[in-house]
Tab-separated table of C-alpha atoms and ligand atoms in Angstrom:
chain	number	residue	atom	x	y	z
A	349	UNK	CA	47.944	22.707	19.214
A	350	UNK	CA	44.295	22.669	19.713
A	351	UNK	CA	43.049	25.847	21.498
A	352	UNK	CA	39.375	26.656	23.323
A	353	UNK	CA	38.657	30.446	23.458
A	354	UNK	CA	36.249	31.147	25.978
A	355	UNK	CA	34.247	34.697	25.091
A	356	UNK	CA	32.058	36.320	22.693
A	357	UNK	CA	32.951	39.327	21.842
A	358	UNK	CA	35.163	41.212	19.235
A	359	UNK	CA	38.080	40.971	21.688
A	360	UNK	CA	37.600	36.926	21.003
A	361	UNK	CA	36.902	37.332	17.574
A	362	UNK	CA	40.741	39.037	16.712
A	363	UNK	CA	42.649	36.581	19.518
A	364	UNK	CA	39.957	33.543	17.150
A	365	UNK	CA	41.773	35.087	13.757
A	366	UNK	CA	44.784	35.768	14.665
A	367	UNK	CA	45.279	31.798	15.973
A	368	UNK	CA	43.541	30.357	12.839
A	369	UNK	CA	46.363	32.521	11.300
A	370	UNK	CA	49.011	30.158	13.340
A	371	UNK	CA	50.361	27.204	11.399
A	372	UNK	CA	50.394	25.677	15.087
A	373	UNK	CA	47.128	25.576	16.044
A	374	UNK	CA	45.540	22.725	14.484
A	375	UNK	CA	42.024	23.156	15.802
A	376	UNK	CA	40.407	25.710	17.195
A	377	UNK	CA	37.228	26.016	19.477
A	378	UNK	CA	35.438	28.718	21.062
A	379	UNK	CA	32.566	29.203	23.528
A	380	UNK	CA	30.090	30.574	23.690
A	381	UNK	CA	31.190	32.602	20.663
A	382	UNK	CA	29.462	34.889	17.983
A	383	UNK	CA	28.221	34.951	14.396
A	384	UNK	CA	31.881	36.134	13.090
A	385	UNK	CA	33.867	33.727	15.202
A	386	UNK	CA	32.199	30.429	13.666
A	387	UNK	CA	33.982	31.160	10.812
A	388	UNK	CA	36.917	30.400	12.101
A	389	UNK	CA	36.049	28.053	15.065
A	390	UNK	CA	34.174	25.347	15.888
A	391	UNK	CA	31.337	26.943	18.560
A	392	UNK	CA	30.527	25.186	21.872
A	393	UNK	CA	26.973	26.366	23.923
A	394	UNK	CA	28.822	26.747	27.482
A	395	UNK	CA	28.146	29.415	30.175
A	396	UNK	CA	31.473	31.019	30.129
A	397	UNK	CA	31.675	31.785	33.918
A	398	UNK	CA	30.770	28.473	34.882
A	399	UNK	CA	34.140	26.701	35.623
A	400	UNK	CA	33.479	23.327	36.162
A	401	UNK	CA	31.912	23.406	32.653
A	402	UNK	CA	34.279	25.169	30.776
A	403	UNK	CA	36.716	22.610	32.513
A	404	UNK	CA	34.642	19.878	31.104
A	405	UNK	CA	34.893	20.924	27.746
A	406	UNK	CA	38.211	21.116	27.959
A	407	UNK	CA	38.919	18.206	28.824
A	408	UNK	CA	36.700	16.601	25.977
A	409	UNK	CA	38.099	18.703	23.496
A	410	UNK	CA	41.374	17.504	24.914
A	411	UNK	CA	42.802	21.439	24.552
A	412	UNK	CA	46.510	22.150	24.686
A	413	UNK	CA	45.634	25.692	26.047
A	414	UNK	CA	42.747	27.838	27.166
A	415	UNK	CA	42.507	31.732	26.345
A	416	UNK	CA	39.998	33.099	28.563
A	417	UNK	CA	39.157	36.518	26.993
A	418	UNK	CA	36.305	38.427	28.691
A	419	UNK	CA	36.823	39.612	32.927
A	420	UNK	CA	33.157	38.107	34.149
A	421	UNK	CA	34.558	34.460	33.676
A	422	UNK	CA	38.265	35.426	35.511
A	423	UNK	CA	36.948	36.945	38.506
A	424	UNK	CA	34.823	34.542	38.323
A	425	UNK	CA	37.503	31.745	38.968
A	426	UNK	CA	37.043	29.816	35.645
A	427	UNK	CA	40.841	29.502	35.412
A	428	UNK	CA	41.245	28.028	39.064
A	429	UNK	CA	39.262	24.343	37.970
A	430	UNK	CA	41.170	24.567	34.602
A	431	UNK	CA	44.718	24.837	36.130
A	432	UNK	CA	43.524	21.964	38.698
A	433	UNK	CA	43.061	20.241	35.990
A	434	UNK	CA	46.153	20.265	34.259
A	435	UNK	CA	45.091	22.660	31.498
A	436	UNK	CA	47.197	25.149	30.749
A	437	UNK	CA	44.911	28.126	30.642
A	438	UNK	CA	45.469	32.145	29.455
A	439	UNK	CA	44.394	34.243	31.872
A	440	UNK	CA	44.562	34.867	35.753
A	441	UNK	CA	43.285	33.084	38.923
A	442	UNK	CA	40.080	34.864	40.916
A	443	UNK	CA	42.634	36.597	43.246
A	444	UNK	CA	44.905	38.143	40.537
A	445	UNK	CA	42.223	39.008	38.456
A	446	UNK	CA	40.898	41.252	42.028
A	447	UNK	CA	43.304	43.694	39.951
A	448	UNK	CA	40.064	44.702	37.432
A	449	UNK	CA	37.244	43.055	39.587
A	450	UNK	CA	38.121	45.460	42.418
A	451	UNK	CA	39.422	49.115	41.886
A	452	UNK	CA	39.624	49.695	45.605
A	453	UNK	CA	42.026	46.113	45.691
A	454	UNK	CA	44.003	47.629	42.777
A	455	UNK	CA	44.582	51.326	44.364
A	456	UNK	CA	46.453	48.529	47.287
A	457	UNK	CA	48.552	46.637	45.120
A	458	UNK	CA	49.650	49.946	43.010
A	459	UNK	CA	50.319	51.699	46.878
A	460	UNK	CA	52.640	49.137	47.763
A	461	UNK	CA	54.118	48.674	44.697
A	462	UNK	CA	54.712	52.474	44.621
A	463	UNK	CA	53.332	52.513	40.930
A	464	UNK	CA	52.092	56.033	40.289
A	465	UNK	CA	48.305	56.398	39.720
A	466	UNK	CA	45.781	59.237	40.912
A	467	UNK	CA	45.237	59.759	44.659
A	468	UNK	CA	41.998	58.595	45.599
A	469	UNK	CA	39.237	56.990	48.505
A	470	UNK	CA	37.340	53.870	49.257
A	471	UNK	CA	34.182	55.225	50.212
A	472	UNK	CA	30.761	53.291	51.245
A	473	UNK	CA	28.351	56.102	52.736
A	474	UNK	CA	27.217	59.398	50.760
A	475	UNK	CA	28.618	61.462	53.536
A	476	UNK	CA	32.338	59.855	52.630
A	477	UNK	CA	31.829	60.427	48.977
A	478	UNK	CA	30.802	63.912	50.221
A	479	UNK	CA	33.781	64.596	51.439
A	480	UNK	CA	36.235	62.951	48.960
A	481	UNK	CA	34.394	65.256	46.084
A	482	UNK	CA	35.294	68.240	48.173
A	483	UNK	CA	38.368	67.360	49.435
A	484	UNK	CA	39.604	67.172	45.485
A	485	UNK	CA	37.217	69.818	43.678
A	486	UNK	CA	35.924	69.471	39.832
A	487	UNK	CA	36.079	67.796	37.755
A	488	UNK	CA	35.098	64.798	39.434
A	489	UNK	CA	35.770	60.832	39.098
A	490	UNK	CA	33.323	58.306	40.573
A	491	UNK	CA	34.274	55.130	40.027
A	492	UNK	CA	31.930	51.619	40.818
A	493	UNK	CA	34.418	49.264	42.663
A	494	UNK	CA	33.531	46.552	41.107
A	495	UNK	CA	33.152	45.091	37.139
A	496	UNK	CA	30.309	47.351	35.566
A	497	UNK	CA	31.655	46.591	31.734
A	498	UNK	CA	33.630	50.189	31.498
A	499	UNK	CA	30.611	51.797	32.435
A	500	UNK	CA	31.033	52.318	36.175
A	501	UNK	CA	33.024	55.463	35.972
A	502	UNK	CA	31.613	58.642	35.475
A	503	UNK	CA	33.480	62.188	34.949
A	504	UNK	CA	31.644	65.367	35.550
A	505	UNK	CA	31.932	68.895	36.530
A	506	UNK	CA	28.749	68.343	38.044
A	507	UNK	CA	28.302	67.283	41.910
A	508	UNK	CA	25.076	66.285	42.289
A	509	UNK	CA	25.523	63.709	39.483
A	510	UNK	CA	29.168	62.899	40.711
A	511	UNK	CA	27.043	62.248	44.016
A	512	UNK	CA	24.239	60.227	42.615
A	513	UNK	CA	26.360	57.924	40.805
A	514	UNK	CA	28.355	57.468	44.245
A	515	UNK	CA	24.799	56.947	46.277
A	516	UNK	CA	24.111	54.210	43.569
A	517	UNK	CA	26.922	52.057	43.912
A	518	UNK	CA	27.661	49.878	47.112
A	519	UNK	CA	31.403	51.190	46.888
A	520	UNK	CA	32.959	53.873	45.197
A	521	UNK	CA	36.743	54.698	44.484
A	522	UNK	CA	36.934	58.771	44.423
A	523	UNK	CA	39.946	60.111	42.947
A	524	UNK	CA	41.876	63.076	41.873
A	525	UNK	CA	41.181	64.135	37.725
A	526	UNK	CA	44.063	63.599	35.847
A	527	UNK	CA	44.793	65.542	32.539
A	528	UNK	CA	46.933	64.673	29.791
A	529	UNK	CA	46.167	62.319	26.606
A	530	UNK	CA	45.371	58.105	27.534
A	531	UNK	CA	47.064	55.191	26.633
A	532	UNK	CA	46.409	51.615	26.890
A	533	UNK	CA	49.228	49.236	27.220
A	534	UNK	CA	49.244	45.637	27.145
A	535	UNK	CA	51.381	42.769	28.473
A	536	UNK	CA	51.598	39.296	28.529
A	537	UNK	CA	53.068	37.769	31.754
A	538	UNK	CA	53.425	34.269	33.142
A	539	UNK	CA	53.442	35.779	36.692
A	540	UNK	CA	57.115	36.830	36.915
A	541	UNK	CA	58.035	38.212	32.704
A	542	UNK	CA	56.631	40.836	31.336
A	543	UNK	CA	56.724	41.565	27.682
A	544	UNK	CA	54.809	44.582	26.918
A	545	UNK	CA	52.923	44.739	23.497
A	546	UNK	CA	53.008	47.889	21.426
A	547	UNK	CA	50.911	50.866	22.859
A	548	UNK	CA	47.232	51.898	21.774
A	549	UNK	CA	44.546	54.216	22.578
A	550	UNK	CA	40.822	53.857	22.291
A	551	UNK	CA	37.954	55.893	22.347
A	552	UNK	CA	36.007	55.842	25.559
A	553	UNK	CA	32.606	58.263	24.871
A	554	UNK	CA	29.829	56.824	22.378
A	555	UNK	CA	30.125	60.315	20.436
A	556	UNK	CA	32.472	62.422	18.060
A	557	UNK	CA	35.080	64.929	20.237
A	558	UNK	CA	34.545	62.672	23.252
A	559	UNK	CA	30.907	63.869	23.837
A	560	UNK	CA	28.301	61.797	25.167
A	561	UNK	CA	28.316	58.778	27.579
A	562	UNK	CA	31.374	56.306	28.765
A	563	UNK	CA	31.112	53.465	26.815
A	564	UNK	CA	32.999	49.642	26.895
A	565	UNK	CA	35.081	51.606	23.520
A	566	UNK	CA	34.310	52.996	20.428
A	567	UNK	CA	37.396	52.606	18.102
A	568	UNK	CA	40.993	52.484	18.487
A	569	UNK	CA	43.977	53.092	16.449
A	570	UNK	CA	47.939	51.784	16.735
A	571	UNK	CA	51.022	53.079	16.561
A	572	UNK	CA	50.466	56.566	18.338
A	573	UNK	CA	53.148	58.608	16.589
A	574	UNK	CA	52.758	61.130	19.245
A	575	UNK	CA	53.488	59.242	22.087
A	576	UNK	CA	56.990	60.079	24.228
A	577	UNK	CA	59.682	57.973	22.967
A	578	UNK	CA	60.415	55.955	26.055
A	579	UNK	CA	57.435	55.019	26.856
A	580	UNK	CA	57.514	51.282	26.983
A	581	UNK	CA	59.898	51.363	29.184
A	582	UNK	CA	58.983	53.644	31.417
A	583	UNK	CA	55.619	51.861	31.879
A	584	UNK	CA	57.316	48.439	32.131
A	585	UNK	CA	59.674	49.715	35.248
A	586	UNK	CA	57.417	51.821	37.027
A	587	UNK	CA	54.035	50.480	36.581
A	588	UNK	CA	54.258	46.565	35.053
A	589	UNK	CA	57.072	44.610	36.290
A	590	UNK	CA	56.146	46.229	40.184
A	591	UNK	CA	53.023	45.046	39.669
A	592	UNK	CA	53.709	41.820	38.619
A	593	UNK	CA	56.242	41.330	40.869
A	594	UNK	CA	54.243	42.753	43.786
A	595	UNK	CA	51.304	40.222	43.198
A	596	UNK	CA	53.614	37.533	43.098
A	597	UNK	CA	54.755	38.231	46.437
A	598	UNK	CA	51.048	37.855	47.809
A	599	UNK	CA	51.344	34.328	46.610
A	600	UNK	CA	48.492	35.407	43.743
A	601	UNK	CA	50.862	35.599	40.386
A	602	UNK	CA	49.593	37.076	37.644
A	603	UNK	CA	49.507	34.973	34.885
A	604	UNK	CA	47.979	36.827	31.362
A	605	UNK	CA	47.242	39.506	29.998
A	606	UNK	CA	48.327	43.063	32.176
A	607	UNK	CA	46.296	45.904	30.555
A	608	UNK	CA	47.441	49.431	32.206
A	609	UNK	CA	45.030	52.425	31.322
A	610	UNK	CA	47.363	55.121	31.786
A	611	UNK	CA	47.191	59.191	31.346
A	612	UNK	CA	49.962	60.898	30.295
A	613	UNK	CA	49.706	63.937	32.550
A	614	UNK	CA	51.772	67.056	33.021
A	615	UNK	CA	53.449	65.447	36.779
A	616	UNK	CA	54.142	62.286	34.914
A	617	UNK	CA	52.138	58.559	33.863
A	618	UNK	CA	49.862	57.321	36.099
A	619	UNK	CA	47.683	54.344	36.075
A	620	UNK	CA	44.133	55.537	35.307
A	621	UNK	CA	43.183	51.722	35.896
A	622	UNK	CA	44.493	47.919	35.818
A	623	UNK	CA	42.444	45.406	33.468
A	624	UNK	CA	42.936	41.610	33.611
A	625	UNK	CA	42.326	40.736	29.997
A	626	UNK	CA	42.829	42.028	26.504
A	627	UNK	CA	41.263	45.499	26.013
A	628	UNK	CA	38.241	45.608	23.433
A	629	UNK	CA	39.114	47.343	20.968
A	630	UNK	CA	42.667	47.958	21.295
A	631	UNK	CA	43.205	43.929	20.915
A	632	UNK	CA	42.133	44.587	17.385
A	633	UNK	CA	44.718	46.844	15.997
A	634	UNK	CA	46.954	45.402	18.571
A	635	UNK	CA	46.778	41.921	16.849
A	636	UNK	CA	46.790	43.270	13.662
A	637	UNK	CA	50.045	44.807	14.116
A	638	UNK	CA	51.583	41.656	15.286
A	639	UNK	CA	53.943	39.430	13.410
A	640	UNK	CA	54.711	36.458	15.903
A	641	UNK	CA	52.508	33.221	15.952
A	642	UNK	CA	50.249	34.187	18.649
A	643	UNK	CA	49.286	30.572	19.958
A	644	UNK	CA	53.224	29.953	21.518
A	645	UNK	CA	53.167	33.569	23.166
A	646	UNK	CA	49.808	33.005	25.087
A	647	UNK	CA	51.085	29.115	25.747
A	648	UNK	CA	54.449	30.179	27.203
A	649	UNK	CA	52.572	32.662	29.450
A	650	UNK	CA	50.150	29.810	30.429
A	651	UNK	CA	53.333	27.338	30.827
A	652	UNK	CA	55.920	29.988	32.999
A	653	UNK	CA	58.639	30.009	30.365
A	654	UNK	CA	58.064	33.856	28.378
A	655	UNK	CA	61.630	34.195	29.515
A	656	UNK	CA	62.905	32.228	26.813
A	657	UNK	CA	60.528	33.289	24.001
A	658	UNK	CA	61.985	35.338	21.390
A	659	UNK	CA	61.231	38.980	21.064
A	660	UNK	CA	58.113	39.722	19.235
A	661	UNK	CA	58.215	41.148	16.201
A	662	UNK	CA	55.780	43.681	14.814
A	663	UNK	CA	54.261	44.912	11.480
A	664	UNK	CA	55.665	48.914	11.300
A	665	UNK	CA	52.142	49.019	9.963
A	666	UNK	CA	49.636	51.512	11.003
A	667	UNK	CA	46.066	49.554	12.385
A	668	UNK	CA	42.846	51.331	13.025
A	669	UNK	CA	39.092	49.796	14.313
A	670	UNK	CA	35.770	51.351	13.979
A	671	UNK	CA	32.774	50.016	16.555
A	672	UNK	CA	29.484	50.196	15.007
A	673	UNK	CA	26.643	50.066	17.555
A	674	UNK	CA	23.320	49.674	17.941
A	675	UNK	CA	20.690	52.134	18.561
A	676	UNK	CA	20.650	52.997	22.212
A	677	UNK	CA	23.941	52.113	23.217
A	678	UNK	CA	25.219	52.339	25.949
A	679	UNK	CA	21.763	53.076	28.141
A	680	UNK	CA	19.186	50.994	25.932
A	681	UNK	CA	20.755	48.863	23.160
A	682	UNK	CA	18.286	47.706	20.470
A	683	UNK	CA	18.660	44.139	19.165
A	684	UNK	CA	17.473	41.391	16.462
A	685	UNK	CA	17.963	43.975	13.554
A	686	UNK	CA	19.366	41.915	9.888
A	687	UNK	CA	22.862	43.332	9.235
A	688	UNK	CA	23.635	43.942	5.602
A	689	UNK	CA	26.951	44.756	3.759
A	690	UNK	CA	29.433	42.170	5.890
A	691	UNK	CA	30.985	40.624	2.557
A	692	UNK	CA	30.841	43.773	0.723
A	693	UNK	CA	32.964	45.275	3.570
A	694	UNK	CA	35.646	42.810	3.438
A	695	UNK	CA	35.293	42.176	-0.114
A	696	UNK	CA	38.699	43.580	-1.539
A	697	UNK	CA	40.693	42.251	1.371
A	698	UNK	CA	41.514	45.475	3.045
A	699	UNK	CA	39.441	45.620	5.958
A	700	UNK	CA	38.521	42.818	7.761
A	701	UNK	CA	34.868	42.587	10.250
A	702	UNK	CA	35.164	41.167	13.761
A	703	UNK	CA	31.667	40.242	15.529
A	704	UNK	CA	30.989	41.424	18.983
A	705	UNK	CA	27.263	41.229	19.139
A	706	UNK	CA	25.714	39.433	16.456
A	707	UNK	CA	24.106	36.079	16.400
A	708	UNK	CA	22.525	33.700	13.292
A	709	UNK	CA	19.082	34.113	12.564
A	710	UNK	CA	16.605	31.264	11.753
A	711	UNK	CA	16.927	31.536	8.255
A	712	UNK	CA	20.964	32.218	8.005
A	713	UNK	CA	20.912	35.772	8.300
A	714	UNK	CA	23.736	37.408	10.757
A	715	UNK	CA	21.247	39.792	13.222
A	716	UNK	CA	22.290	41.976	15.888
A	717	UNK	CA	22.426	41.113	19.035
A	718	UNK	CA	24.131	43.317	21.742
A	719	UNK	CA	25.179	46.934	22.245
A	720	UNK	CA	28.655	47.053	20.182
A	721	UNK	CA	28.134	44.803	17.085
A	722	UNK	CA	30.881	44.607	15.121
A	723	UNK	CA	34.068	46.767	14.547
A	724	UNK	CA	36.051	47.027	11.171
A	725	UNK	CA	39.738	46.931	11.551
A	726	UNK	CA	42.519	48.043	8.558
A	727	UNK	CA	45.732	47.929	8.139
A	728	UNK	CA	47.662	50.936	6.090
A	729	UNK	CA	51.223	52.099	5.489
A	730	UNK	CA	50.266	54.567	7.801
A	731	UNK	CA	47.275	55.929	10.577
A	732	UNK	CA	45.413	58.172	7.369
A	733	UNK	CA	45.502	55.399	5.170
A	734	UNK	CA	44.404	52.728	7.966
A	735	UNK	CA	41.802	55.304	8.687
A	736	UNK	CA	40.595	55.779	5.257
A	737	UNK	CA	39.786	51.625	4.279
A	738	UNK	CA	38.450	50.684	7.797
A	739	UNK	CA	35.837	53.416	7.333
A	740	UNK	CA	35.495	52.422	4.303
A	741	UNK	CA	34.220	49.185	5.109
A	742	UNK	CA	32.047	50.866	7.362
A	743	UNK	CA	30.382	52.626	4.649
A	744	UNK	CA	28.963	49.030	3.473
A	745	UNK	CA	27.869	47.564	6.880
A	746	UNK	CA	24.290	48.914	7.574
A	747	UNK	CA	21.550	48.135	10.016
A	748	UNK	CA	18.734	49.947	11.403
A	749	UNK	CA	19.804	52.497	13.781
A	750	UNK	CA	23.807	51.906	13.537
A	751	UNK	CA	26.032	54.341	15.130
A	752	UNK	CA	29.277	54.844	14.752
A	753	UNK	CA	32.547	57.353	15.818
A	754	UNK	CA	33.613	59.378	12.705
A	755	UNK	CA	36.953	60.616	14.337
A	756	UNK	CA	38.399	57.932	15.068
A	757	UNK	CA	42.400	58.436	14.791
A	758	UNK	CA	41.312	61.558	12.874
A	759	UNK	CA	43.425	64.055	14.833
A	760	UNK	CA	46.447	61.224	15.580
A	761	UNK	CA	46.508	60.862	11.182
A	762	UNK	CA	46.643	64.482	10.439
A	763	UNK	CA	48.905	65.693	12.925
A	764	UNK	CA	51.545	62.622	11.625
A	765	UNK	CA	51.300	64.461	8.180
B	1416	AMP	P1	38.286	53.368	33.729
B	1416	AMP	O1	37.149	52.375	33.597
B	1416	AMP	O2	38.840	53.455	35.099
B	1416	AMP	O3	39.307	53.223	32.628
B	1416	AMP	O4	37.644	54.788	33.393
B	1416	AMP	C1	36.996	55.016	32.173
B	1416	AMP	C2	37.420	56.340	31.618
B	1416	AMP	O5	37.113	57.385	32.550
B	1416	AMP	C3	38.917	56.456	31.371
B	1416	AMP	O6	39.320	55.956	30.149
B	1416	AMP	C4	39.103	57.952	31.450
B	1416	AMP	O7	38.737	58.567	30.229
B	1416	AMP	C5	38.112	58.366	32.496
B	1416	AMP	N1	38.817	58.454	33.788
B	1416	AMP	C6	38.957	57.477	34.706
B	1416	AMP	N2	39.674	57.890	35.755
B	1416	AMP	C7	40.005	59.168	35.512
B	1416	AMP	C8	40.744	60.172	36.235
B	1416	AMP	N3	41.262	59.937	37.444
B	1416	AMP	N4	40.884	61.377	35.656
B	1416	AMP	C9	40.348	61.643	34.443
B	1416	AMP	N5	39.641	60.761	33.728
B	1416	AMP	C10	39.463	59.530	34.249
């Protein structure tokens, strides 16, 4: 099978190693891609939200399947020209994908699916977002309607920011807080399946104890021992399979990758939001953890015939990833810094680097090059010992101004003790 990624981040970098880690894919290409990826793909120079071009490359590659990875190019339509084409492609069409590229088009689809997510208001003019803060008191969620890289939302006790984030977005979603520990849980669907991966949770704020600013993720860590035993079921009848099921209906299936944020709260789960794509950095343990061939999962999604895959099977394996990012991130990221210490961290084998923003240098060197860089993913027996070699290959990545999340899993590994 020869597969085109399309993407460049760390997200691409795990879905690019876990397929070179297929038997059936016998080439594998990726665009724009990063530093880490062209190890393990062959790298092609296209604009990723530019259908017509990624359809073109396609073609000339001849590609058996197309894994679009990143939500710019999907609500962008890159998969429409693709499927016109014949392609089989990962990911869904420009309507479906409304689902992330719109919050005020998923609050719809979850109402009249009846899946259970935080009450909430569309509002356009200060004097509506006035009111909606009121109407549900502190703390308060303001969320940008549309794609702002999971830095749109912002949570405060405070109204006057809660109000000047509103006043600077064209359209605002304003909903109820909910309490209770998050979740993120995939699933692939071909528009009418839906086989639910095992459950993760990330780390949102750029500092340790959830201080600081909302970031695109700063770690994650799978399984969560603590989690309800249930859960995947519960989440699969009253928030996935509706929701599949109700897009479907519209005439827009949903073809890829279902990613519900939920919050486990004291009334119950609800959807905190919908993403079209694999979440980055859950993807990373994610992957890690799983055991089937990934290149026949995301082509029977692409093809309409999950229903007669077998099950998947996972690694009881604990996975944890550590994001190391560049001064200034999220506001102000610095870039074009060498980064030193990427063999040394995956020199005994047990932690492996995935590139998010890094590029090659003139003279071979691998530089920085966006606001998350890289993230260093393990695999232990359990969470502690997962914990204990991915920061461990942290330890030998350095460049100037690095940041990084020391708590990562911390309080998920000593509580399973
Ligand atoms: P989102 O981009 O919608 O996932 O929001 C980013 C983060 O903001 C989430 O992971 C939560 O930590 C937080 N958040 C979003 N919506 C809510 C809510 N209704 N109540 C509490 N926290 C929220």
């Amino acid at each position: 099978m020869k597969v085109l990624v399309i993407g460049t981040g760390a997200r691409e970098h795990a879905l690019c190693r876990s397929l070179s880690q297929d038997p059936a894919v016998t080439e594998l290409h990726c665009a724009p891609g990063n530093a880490g990826i062209a190890r393990v793909a062959a790298l092609h120079p296209v604009d990723q939200s530019d259908g017509d071009a990624v359809t073109a490359l396609a073609r000339r590659l001849d590609a058996d399947l197309v894994v679009v990875g990143p939500e710019a190019p999907l609500v962008a339509g890159v998969a429409e020209p693709l499927r016109a084409a014949g392609i089989p492609v990962f990911g869904p069409g420009r309507e479906a994908a409304q689902l992330e590229g719109s919050k005020a088009f998923a609050k719809d689809v979850m109402a009249a699916a009846g899946v259970p997510t935080a009450r909430s208001y569309v509002c356009t003019t200060e004097q509506e977002a006035a009111e909606a803060l009121d109407a549900f008191g502190a703390p308060y969620v303001v969320k940008d309607d549309g794609l702002a890289a999971g830095k749109g939302v912002v949570v405060t006790e405070d109204r006057a920011a809660a109000l000047e984030h509103a006043a600077a977005c064209e359209r605002v979603v304003i909903e109820e807080y909910l309490d209770g520990p998050e979740v993120s849980l995939f699933a692939i669907t071909d528009g009418t399946t839906v086989l639910p991966l095992v459950p993760a949770q990330d780390f949102k704020r750029a500092l340790d104890d959830d201080r600081g600013p909302n970031t695109g993720g700063m770690g994650a860590y799978s399984p969560l021992p603590w989690a309800p035993e249930g859960l995947v079921a519960e989440v699969l009848e009253s928030v996935l399979q509706p929701t599949v099921d109700e897009l479907r209906h519209r005439g827009t299936p949903f073809s890829g990758l279902l990613y519900a944020g939920l919050a486990l709260t004291s009334r119950g789960t609800r959807v905190i939001e919908f993403n079209a794509r694999f979440g980055d950095p859950e993807t990373q343990v994610v992957l890690a953890r799983l055991r089937t061939p990934l290149a026949g999962v995301l082509l029977a999604a692409a093809n309409g015939t999950l229903d007669a895959l077998e099950p998947l099977r996972w690694s009881e394996e604990a996975a944890v990833t550590v994001v190391m990012a560049s001064e200034g991130y999220p506001a102000s990221p610095r870039t074009g810094d060498p980064i030193e210490g990427l063999d040394a961290a995956e020199a005994d084998g047990t932690a492996f680097v995935l590139h998010a923003g890094t590029k090659v240098g003139p003279d071979g060197e691998v530089l920085t090059a966006g606001g998350r860089v890289l993230s260093v993913t393990a695999v232990g027996a359990d969470l502690a010992e997962a914990r204990a070699k991915a920061y461990a290959g942290v330890a030998e990545i350095s460049f100037k101004g690095a940041q990084h999340r020391t708590d990562i899993a911390a309080r998920a590994a000593a509580a399973a003790q």
